[in-house]
Short mmCIF file of C-alpha atoms in Angstrom, two decimals:
data_model
loop_
_atom_site.label_atom_id
_atom_site.label_comp_id
_atom_site.label_asym_id
_atom_site.label_seq_id
_atom_site.Cartn_x
_atom_site.Cartn_y
_atom_site.Cartn_z
CA UNK A 790 196.93 121.12 181.56
CA UNK A 791 197.85 124.49 180.50
CA UNK A 792 196.55 125.82 177.15
CA UNK A 793 198.14 128.61 175.65
CA UNK A 794 198.39 129.90 172.03
CA UNK A 795 201.54 130.95 170.35
CA UNK A 796 202.08 133.73 167.90
CA UNK A 797 200.71 131.60 164.80
CA UNK A 798 197.97 130.48 167.01
CA UNK A 799 196.89 133.84 167.82
CA UNK A 800 196.92 135.02 164.52
CA UNK A 801 194.80 131.97 163.75
CA UNK A 802 192.20 132.97 166.50
CA UNK A 803 192.07 136.73 165.46
CA UNK A 804 191.25 135.47 161.74
CA UNK A 805 188.90 132.61 162.71
CA UNK A 806 186.82 134.84 165.17
CA UNK A 807 186.81 138.15 162.95
CA UNK A 808 183.61 136.79 161.28
CA UNK A 809 182.04 135.59 164.59
CA UNK A 810 182.04 138.93 166.41
CA UNK A 811 180.54 142.20 166.14
CA UNK A 812 182.08 144.44 163.12
CA UNK A 813 183.44 146.97 165.71
CA UNK A 814 185.41 144.11 167.61
CA UNK A 815 189.04 144.72 167.66
CA UNK A 816 191.08 143.08 170.54
CA UNK A 817 192.09 143.05 174.12
CA UNK A 818 195.29 142.87 176.08
CA UNK A 819 197.36 139.74 175.50
CA UNK A 820 200.38 140.15 177.50
CA UNK A 821 199.47 140.12 180.30
CA UNK A 822 196.33 138.72 179.17
CA UNK A 823 193.13 140.13 180.05
CA UNK A 824 190.70 138.06 181.96
CA UNK A 825 188.29 137.52 179.07
CA UNK A 826 191.07 136.71 176.68
CA UNK A 827 192.92 134.46 178.97
CA UNK A 828 189.61 132.31 179.56
CA UNK A 829 189.16 132.04 175.71
CA UNK A 830 192.94 131.40 175.16
CA UNK A 831 193.20 128.78 177.45
CA UNK A 832 189.60 126.95 177.22
CA UNK A 833 188.14 128.20 174.12
CA UNK A 834 188.69 124.52 172.19
CA UNK A 835 187.71 122.79 175.49
CA UNK A 836 185.35 125.00 177.49
CA UNK A 837 183.07 122.03 178.56
CA UNK A 838 185.93 120.17 180.26
CA UNK A 839 185.09 119.99 184.07
CA UNK A 840 188.81 120.07 184.93
CA UNK A 841 188.43 123.84 184.45
CA UNK A 842 186.34 123.93 187.73
CA UNK A 843 189.51 123.21 189.65
CA UNK A 844 192.17 124.23 187.54
CA UNK A 845 190.85 127.55 186.40
CA UNK A 846 187.90 128.32 188.77
CA UNK A 847 187.41 132.01 187.85
CA UNK A 848 187.08 130.95 184.17
CA UNK A 849 184.91 128.14 185.01
CA UNK A 850 182.24 130.57 186.84
CA UNK A 851 182.77 133.14 183.72
CA UNK A 852 182.05 130.27 181.00
CA UNK A 853 179.08 129.08 183.17
CA UNK A 854 177.78 132.95 183.61
CA UNK A 855 177.94 133.83 179.77
CA UNK A 856 180.01 131.76 177.16
CA UNK A 857 179.31 134.59 174.57
CA UNK A 858 181.81 136.86 176.64
CA UNK A 859 184.83 134.68 175.88
CA UNK A 860 183.60 134.17 172.05
CA UNK A 861 183.59 138.08 172.15
CA UNK A 862 186.79 138.33 173.90
CA UNK A 863 187.74 141.14 171.61
CA UNK A 864 184.62 143.45 172.04
CA UNK A 865 184.62 144.71 175.45
CA UNK A 866 184.12 148.10 174.62
CA UNK A 867 181.85 151.13 175.04
CA UNK A 868 181.20 154.01 172.30
CA UNK A 869 180.64 157.63 173.12
CA UNK A 870 182.28 157.81 176.36
CA UNK A 871 184.50 160.96 175.12
CA UNK A 872 187.25 160.31 177.54
CA UNK A 873 185.05 160.37 180.82
CA UNK A 874 185.67 156.92 181.82
CA UNK A 875 185.08 157.34 185.42
CA UNK A 876 181.68 158.79 184.89
CA UNK A 877 180.81 155.82 182.40
CA UNK A 878 182.49 152.89 184.45
CA UNK A 879 181.04 152.44 187.89
CA UNK A 880 183.00 151.25 190.96
CA UNK A 881 182.95 147.51 190.82
CA UNK A 882 182.00 147.35 187.10
CA UNK A 883 185.59 148.06 185.67
CA UNK A 884 186.44 144.72 184.30
CA UNK A 885 183.09 144.40 182.67
CA UNK A 886 183.20 148.07 181.07
CA UNK A 887 180.33 149.11 183.16
CA UNK A 888 178.48 146.04 182.49
CA UNK A 889 178.73 146.86 178.72
CA UNK A 890 176.46 144.80 176.05
CA UNK A 891 173.77 144.48 178.77
CA UNK A 892 176.26 142.67 181.30
CA UNK A 893 177.90 140.13 178.89
CA UNK A 894 181.10 140.51 180.57
CA UNK A 895 179.65 140.70 184.28
CA UNK A 896 181.62 137.64 185.56
CA UNK A 897 184.94 139.60 184.71
CA UNK A 898 184.17 141.73 187.80
CA UNK A 899 183.89 138.93 190.39
CA UNK A 900 186.57 139.23 192.67
CA UNK A 901 188.69 135.92 193.12
CA UNK A 902 191.93 134.03 192.34
CA UNK A 903 192.01 134.70 188.62
CA UNK A 904 195.00 132.98 186.83
CA UNK A 905 197.95 135.57 187.13
CA UNK A 906 200.99 135.78 184.77
CA UNK A 907 204.07 136.46 186.79
CA UNK A 908 205.99 139.72 185.80
CA UNK A 909 208.96 141.78 186.84
CA UNK A 910 208.23 145.45 188.16
CA UNK A 911 208.92 146.74 184.69
CA UNK A 912 207.47 144.97 181.77
CA UNK A 913 206.01 145.66 178.50
CA UNK A 914 202.17 145.25 178.24
CA UNK A 915 200.76 144.41 174.71
CA UNK A 916 197.27 145.10 173.25
CA UNK A 917 196.44 143.10 169.99
CA UNK A 918 194.06 144.54 167.58
CA UNK A 919 192.79 142.08 164.75
CA UNK A 920 191.25 145.14 162.88
CA UNK A 921 194.47 147.52 163.14
CA UNK A 922 192.26 150.59 163.55
CA UNK A 923 195.09 152.07 165.67
CA UNK A 924 195.44 153.52 169.08
CA UNK A 925 194.89 157.29 170.16
CA UNK A 926 196.36 156.24 173.44
CA UNK A 927 196.61 153.27 176.07
CA UNK A 928 196.14 154.32 179.79
CA UNK A 929 197.61 151.74 182.50
CA UNK A 930 196.75 151.59 185.97
CA UNK A 931 197.95 149.18 188.70
CA UNK A 932 196.22 148.46 191.88
CA UNK A 933 197.48 149.97 195.07
CA UNK A 934 199.67 147.79 197.28
CA UNK A 935 197.37 146.16 199.73
CA UNK A 936 194.17 145.64 197.40
CA UNK A 937 193.05 142.27 197.82
CA UNK A 938 192.02 140.83 194.61
CA UNK A 939 190.48 137.67 196.20
CA UNK A 940 187.77 139.55 197.82
CA UNK A 941 187.55 143.16 196.87
CA UNK A 942 185.62 144.38 193.64
CA UNK A 943 187.97 146.82 191.67
CA UNK A 944 187.13 150.44 192.22
CA UNK A 945 188.73 153.56 190.60
CA UNK A 946 190.41 154.32 194.32
CA UNK A 947 192.09 151.14 194.17
CA UNK A 948 194.13 152.04 191.05
CA UNK A 949 196.92 154.35 190.23
CA UNK A 950 197.74 155.65 186.85
CA UNK A 951 201.07 154.76 185.88
CA UNK A 952 201.69 155.47 182.24
CA UNK A 953 199.74 156.73 179.16
CA UNK A 954 201.04 156.46 175.72
CA UNK A 955 200.90 158.43 172.85
CA UNK A 956 199.16 157.52 169.45
CA UNK A 957 200.18 154.13 167.82
CA UNK A 958 199.41 153.17 164.20
CA UNK A 959 197.15 150.52 163.19
CA UNK A 960 199.51 148.41 161.49
CA UNK A 961 200.67 145.76 162.58
CA UNK A 962 197.92 145.54 164.96
CA UNK A 963 200.18 145.70 168.11
CA UNK A 964 200.02 148.43 170.58
CA UNK A 965 202.50 148.47 173.64
CA UNK A 966 203.03 150.49 176.71
CA UNK A 967 205.91 150.54 179.04
CA UNK A 968 204.83 149.72 182.63
CA UNK A 969 206.82 150.41 185.91
CA UNK A 970 205.04 148.89 188.94
CA UNK A 971 207.37 150.71 191.16
CA UNK A 972 207.86 148.98 194.53
CA UNK A 973 204.64 146.83 194.16
CA UNK A 974 205.04 143.18 195.02
CA UNK A 975 202.39 140.23 194.90
CA UNK A 976 199.26 140.01 193.10
CA UNK A 977 197.67 142.93 191.65
CA UNK A 978 195.42 143.87 188.66
CA UNK A 979 196.69 145.86 185.62
CA UNK A 980 193.57 147.99 184.42
CA UNK A 981 193.99 149.01 180.64
CA UNK A 982 191.94 151.48 178.68
CA UNK A 983 192.52 151.53 174.93
CA UNK A 984 191.22 154.34 173.10
CA UNK A 985 190.69 153.22 169.29
CA UNK A 986 191.50 155.66 166.79
CA UNK A 987 188.90 155.23 164.11
CA UNK A 988 185.80 156.55 166.38
CA UNK A 989 185.23 157.16 169.97
CA UNK A 990 185.60 153.59 170.94
CA UNK A 991 187.11 152.83 174.23
CA UNK A 992 188.12 149.10 175.47
CA UNK A 993 188.52 148.03 178.88
CA UNK A 994 190.88 145.36 180.32
CA UNK A 995 191.47 143.63 183.69
CA UNK A 996 194.77 141.52 183.52
CA UNK A 997 196.05 139.69 186.57
CA UNK A 998 199.57 139.69 187.59
CA UNK A 999 201.99 138.74 190.26
CA UNK A 1000 204.75 141.30 190.53
CA UNK A 1001 208.56 140.90 191.74
#
Protein backbone atom coordinates (compact mmCIF):
# COMPACT_ATOMS: atom_id res chain seq x y z
CA UNK A 1 0.00 0.00 0.00
CA UNK A 2 1.34 3.38 -0.95
CA UNK A 3 1.72 5.78 1.97
CA UNK A 4 2.05 9.43 1.00
CA UNK A 5 1.53 12.56 3.08
CA UNK A 6 -0.56 15.44 1.76
CA UNK A 7 0.26 19.06 2.45
CA UNK A 8 -1.42 19.00 5.86
CA UNK A 9 0.29 15.73 6.73
CA UNK A 10 3.68 17.08 5.69
CA UNK A 11 3.19 20.16 7.87
CA UNK A 12 2.30 17.87 10.77
CA UNK A 13 5.47 15.86 10.20
CA UNK A 14 7.60 19.00 10.14
CA UNK A 15 6.12 20.15 13.42
CA UNK A 16 6.17 16.74 15.07
CA UNK A 17 9.81 16.06 14.15
CA UNK A 18 11.13 19.51 14.97
CA UNK A 19 11.81 18.47 18.57
CA UNK A 20 13.14 15.04 17.64
CA UNK A 21 15.98 16.10 15.34
CA UNK A 22 19.12 18.19 15.86
CA UNK A 23 18.63 21.95 16.21
CA UNK A 24 20.42 22.53 12.90
CA UNK A 25 18.03 20.28 10.95
CA UNK A 26 15.92 21.88 8.28
CA UNK A 27 14.47 19.73 5.52
CA UNK A 28 14.94 17.92 2.25
CA UNK A 29 13.68 17.59 -1.29
CA UNK A 30 10.01 16.66 -1.09
CA UNK A 31 9.09 16.72 -4.80
CA UNK A 32 10.55 14.62 -6.25
CA UNK A 33 11.23 13.17 -2.80
CA UNK A 34 14.77 12.49 -1.69
CA UNK A 35 15.53 8.89 -0.81
CA UNK A 36 15.64 9.57 2.91
CA UNK A 37 12.45 11.65 2.95
CA UNK A 38 10.62 9.16 0.73
CA UNK A 39 11.46 6.27 3.06
CA UNK A 40 10.26 8.26 6.07
CA UNK A 41 7.16 9.53 4.29
CA UNK A 42 6.01 6.12 3.10
CA UNK A 43 6.96 4.01 6.10
CA UNK A 44 7.56 6.21 9.14
CA UNK A 45 4.32 5.09 10.77
CA UNK A 46 4.75 1.45 9.69
CA UNK A 47 8.48 0.83 9.48
CA UNK A 48 8.33 -2.66 11.00
CA UNK A 49 5.90 -3.94 8.37
CA UNK A 50 7.62 -6.86 6.54
CA UNK A 51 5.65 -5.95 3.41
CA UNK A 52 8.23 -3.17 2.90
CA UNK A 53 10.81 -5.82 1.98
CA UNK A 54 8.96 -6.64 -1.24
CA UNK A 55 7.11 -3.37 -1.92
CA UNK A 56 10.01 -1.02 -1.25
CA UNK A 57 13.21 -3.06 -0.87
CA UNK A 58 15.67 -0.17 -0.94
CA UNK A 59 13.82 1.53 1.89
CA UNK A 60 13.73 -1.81 3.69
CA UNK A 61 17.53 -2.07 3.61
CA UNK A 62 17.81 1.56 4.72
CA UNK A 63 15.52 1.10 7.72
CA UNK A 64 17.40 -2.05 8.69
CA UNK A 65 20.78 -0.32 8.33
CA UNK A 66 20.00 2.75 10.45
CA UNK A 67 16.46 3.88 11.37
CA UNK A 68 17.90 7.15 12.72
CA UNK A 69 18.56 8.22 9.15
CA UNK A 70 14.83 8.34 8.44
CA UNK A 71 13.91 9.89 11.78
CA UNK A 72 16.46 12.57 10.90
CA UNK A 73 15.41 12.86 7.25
CA UNK A 74 15.79 16.67 7.43
CA UNK A 75 19.37 16.67 8.76
CA UNK A 76 21.45 15.25 5.89
CA UNK A 77 23.93 18.10 5.85
CA UNK A 78 27.50 19.20 6.39
CA UNK A 79 28.86 22.46 7.79
CA UNK A 80 31.90 24.45 6.76
CA UNK A 81 32.18 23.12 3.20
CA UNK A 82 32.49 26.66 1.81
CA UNK A 83 31.16 25.61 -1.58
CA UNK A 84 33.88 23.00 -2.18
CA UNK A 85 31.31 20.26 -2.61
CA UNK A 86 33.35 17.95 -4.81
CA UNK A 87 36.27 18.05 -2.41
CA UNK A 88 34.06 17.35 0.61
CA UNK A 89 31.87 14.62 -0.92
CA UNK A 90 33.77 11.66 -2.45
CA UNK A 91 32.51 9.61 -5.38
CA UNK A 92 30.20 6.85 -4.22
CA UNK A 93 29.11 8.87 -1.17
CA UNK A 94 27.08 11.63 -2.77
CA UNK A 95 23.69 10.52 -1.46
CA UNK A 96 24.97 10.28 2.13
CA UNK A 97 26.66 13.68 2.07
CA UNK A 98 30.08 12.06 2.28
CA UNK A 99 29.01 9.70 5.06
CA UNK A 100 28.03 12.67 7.18
CA UNK A 101 27.13 12.11 10.85
CA UNK A 102 29.48 9.11 11.06
CA UNK A 103 27.79 7.28 8.21
CA UNK A 104 24.21 7.61 9.46
CA UNK A 105 22.93 7.91 5.87
CA UNK A 106 25.26 5.36 4.24
CA UNK A 107 22.35 3.22 3.01
CA UNK A 108 21.28 6.10 0.72
CA UNK A 109 24.41 5.49 -1.39
CA UNK A 110 23.50 1.89 -2.22
CA UNK A 111 22.62 1.33 -5.90
CA UNK A 112 19.30 -0.37 -6.55
CA UNK A 113 15.67 -0.03 -7.54
CA UNK A 114 14.80 2.96 -5.36
CA UNK A 115 11.17 4.06 -5.62
CA UNK A 116 11.12 6.62 -8.43
CA UNK A 117 8.72 9.49 -9.16
CA UNK A 118 7.48 9.87 -12.72
CA UNK A 119 8.30 13.34 -14.06
CA UNK A 120 8.11 15.14 -17.40
CA UNK A 121 11.39 16.41 -18.80
CA UNK A 122 10.57 19.87 -17.44
CA UNK A 123 9.38 20.02 -13.85
CA UNK A 124 9.55 22.05 -10.65
CA UNK A 125 11.77 20.67 -7.88
CA UNK A 126 10.70 21.52 -4.34
CA UNK A 127 12.74 21.59 -1.13
CA UNK A 128 10.82 21.95 2.13
CA UNK A 129 12.51 23.66 5.09
CA UNK A 130 10.79 23.39 8.47
CA UNK A 131 13.01 26.01 10.10
CA UNK A 132 12.74 28.59 7.27
CA UNK A 133 16.33 29.79 7.30
CA UNK A 134 16.33 30.46 3.57
CA UNK A 135 18.44 29.28 0.67
CA UNK A 136 21.50 31.00 -0.74
CA UNK A 137 20.97 28.74 -3.76
CA UNK A 138 19.92 25.33 -4.99
CA UNK A 139 22.22 23.45 -7.36
CA UNK A 140 20.42 20.74 -9.31
CA UNK A 141 22.23 17.98 -11.20
CA UNK A 142 20.84 15.06 -13.22
CA UNK A 143 22.62 11.86 -14.16
CA UNK A 144 23.83 11.52 -17.73
CA UNK A 145 21.91 9.30 -20.12
CA UNK A 146 23.21 5.76 -19.74
CA UNK A 147 23.92 5.91 -16.00
CA UNK A 148 22.66 2.71 -14.35
CA UNK A 149 21.10 3.54 -10.97
CA UNK A 150 20.55 -0.17 -10.32
CA UNK A 151 24.24 -1.10 -10.25
CA UNK A 152 26.46 2.01 -10.18
CA UNK A 153 27.33 4.05 -7.08
CA UNK A 154 26.83 7.72 -7.94
CA UNK A 155 29.95 9.69 -8.95
CA UNK A 156 30.39 13.35 -9.81
CA UNK A 157 31.28 12.35 -13.36
CA UNK A 158 27.85 10.73 -13.70
CA UNK A 159 26.16 14.12 -13.14
CA UNK A 160 25.50 17.22 -15.20
CA UNK A 161 24.60 20.53 -13.57
CA UNK A 162 21.29 21.65 -15.07
CA UNK A 163 20.43 24.72 -12.97
CA UNK A 164 21.53 26.92 -10.09
CA UNK A 165 18.95 29.18 -8.49
CA UNK A 166 19.37 32.55 -6.87
CA UNK A 167 18.77 33.32 -3.21
CA UNK A 168 15.34 32.43 -1.84
CA UNK A 169 13.84 33.82 1.40
CA UNK A 170 13.06 31.61 4.39
CA UNK A 171 9.31 32.15 4.49
CA UNK A 172 7.24 30.09 3.78
CA UNK A 173 9.92 27.37 3.93
CA UNK A 174 9.55 26.21 0.32
CA UNK A 175 12.39 26.58 -2.18
CA UNK A 176 11.98 25.67 -5.84
CA UNK A 177 14.04 25.18 -8.98
CA UNK A 178 12.83 24.88 -12.55
CA UNK A 179 14.46 21.76 -13.98
CA UNK A 180 14.94 20.98 -17.67
CA UNK A 181 16.18 17.43 -18.19
CA UNK A 182 16.75 17.94 -21.90
CA UNK A 183 16.42 14.75 -23.94
CA UNK A 184 16.91 12.37 -21.03
CA UNK A 185 14.50 9.47 -20.71
CA UNK A 186 14.03 6.63 -18.28
CA UNK A 187 15.40 6.23 -14.78
CA UNK A 188 17.69 8.94 -13.43
CA UNK A 189 18.93 10.47 -10.18
CA UNK A 190 18.33 14.15 -9.49
CA UNK A 191 21.05 15.40 -7.14
CA UNK A 192 20.27 18.61 -5.27
CA UNK A 193 22.54 20.72 -3.10
CA UNK A 194 20.79 23.28 -0.92
CA UNK A 195 23.02 25.92 0.62
CA UNK A 196 21.24 27.28 3.69
CA UNK A 197 21.40 31.03 4.35
CA UNK A 198 21.84 31.24 8.12
CA UNK A 199 25.37 29.74 8.14
CA UNK A 200 27.67 27.62 5.99
CA UNK A 201 25.44 24.54 6.04
CA UNK A 202 24.79 22.52 2.89
CA UNK A 203 22.26 19.73 2.32
CA UNK A 204 22.60 16.84 -0.14
CA UNK A 205 19.64 15.04 -1.70
CA UNK A 206 19.30 12.14 -4.11
CA UNK A 207 15.85 11.91 -5.71
CA UNK A 208 14.99 9.06 -8.06
CA UNK A 209 12.89 9.86 -11.11
CA UNK A 210 11.60 8.29 -14.30
CA UNK A 211 11.67 10.90 -17.06
CA UNK A 212 9.60 11.19 -20.21
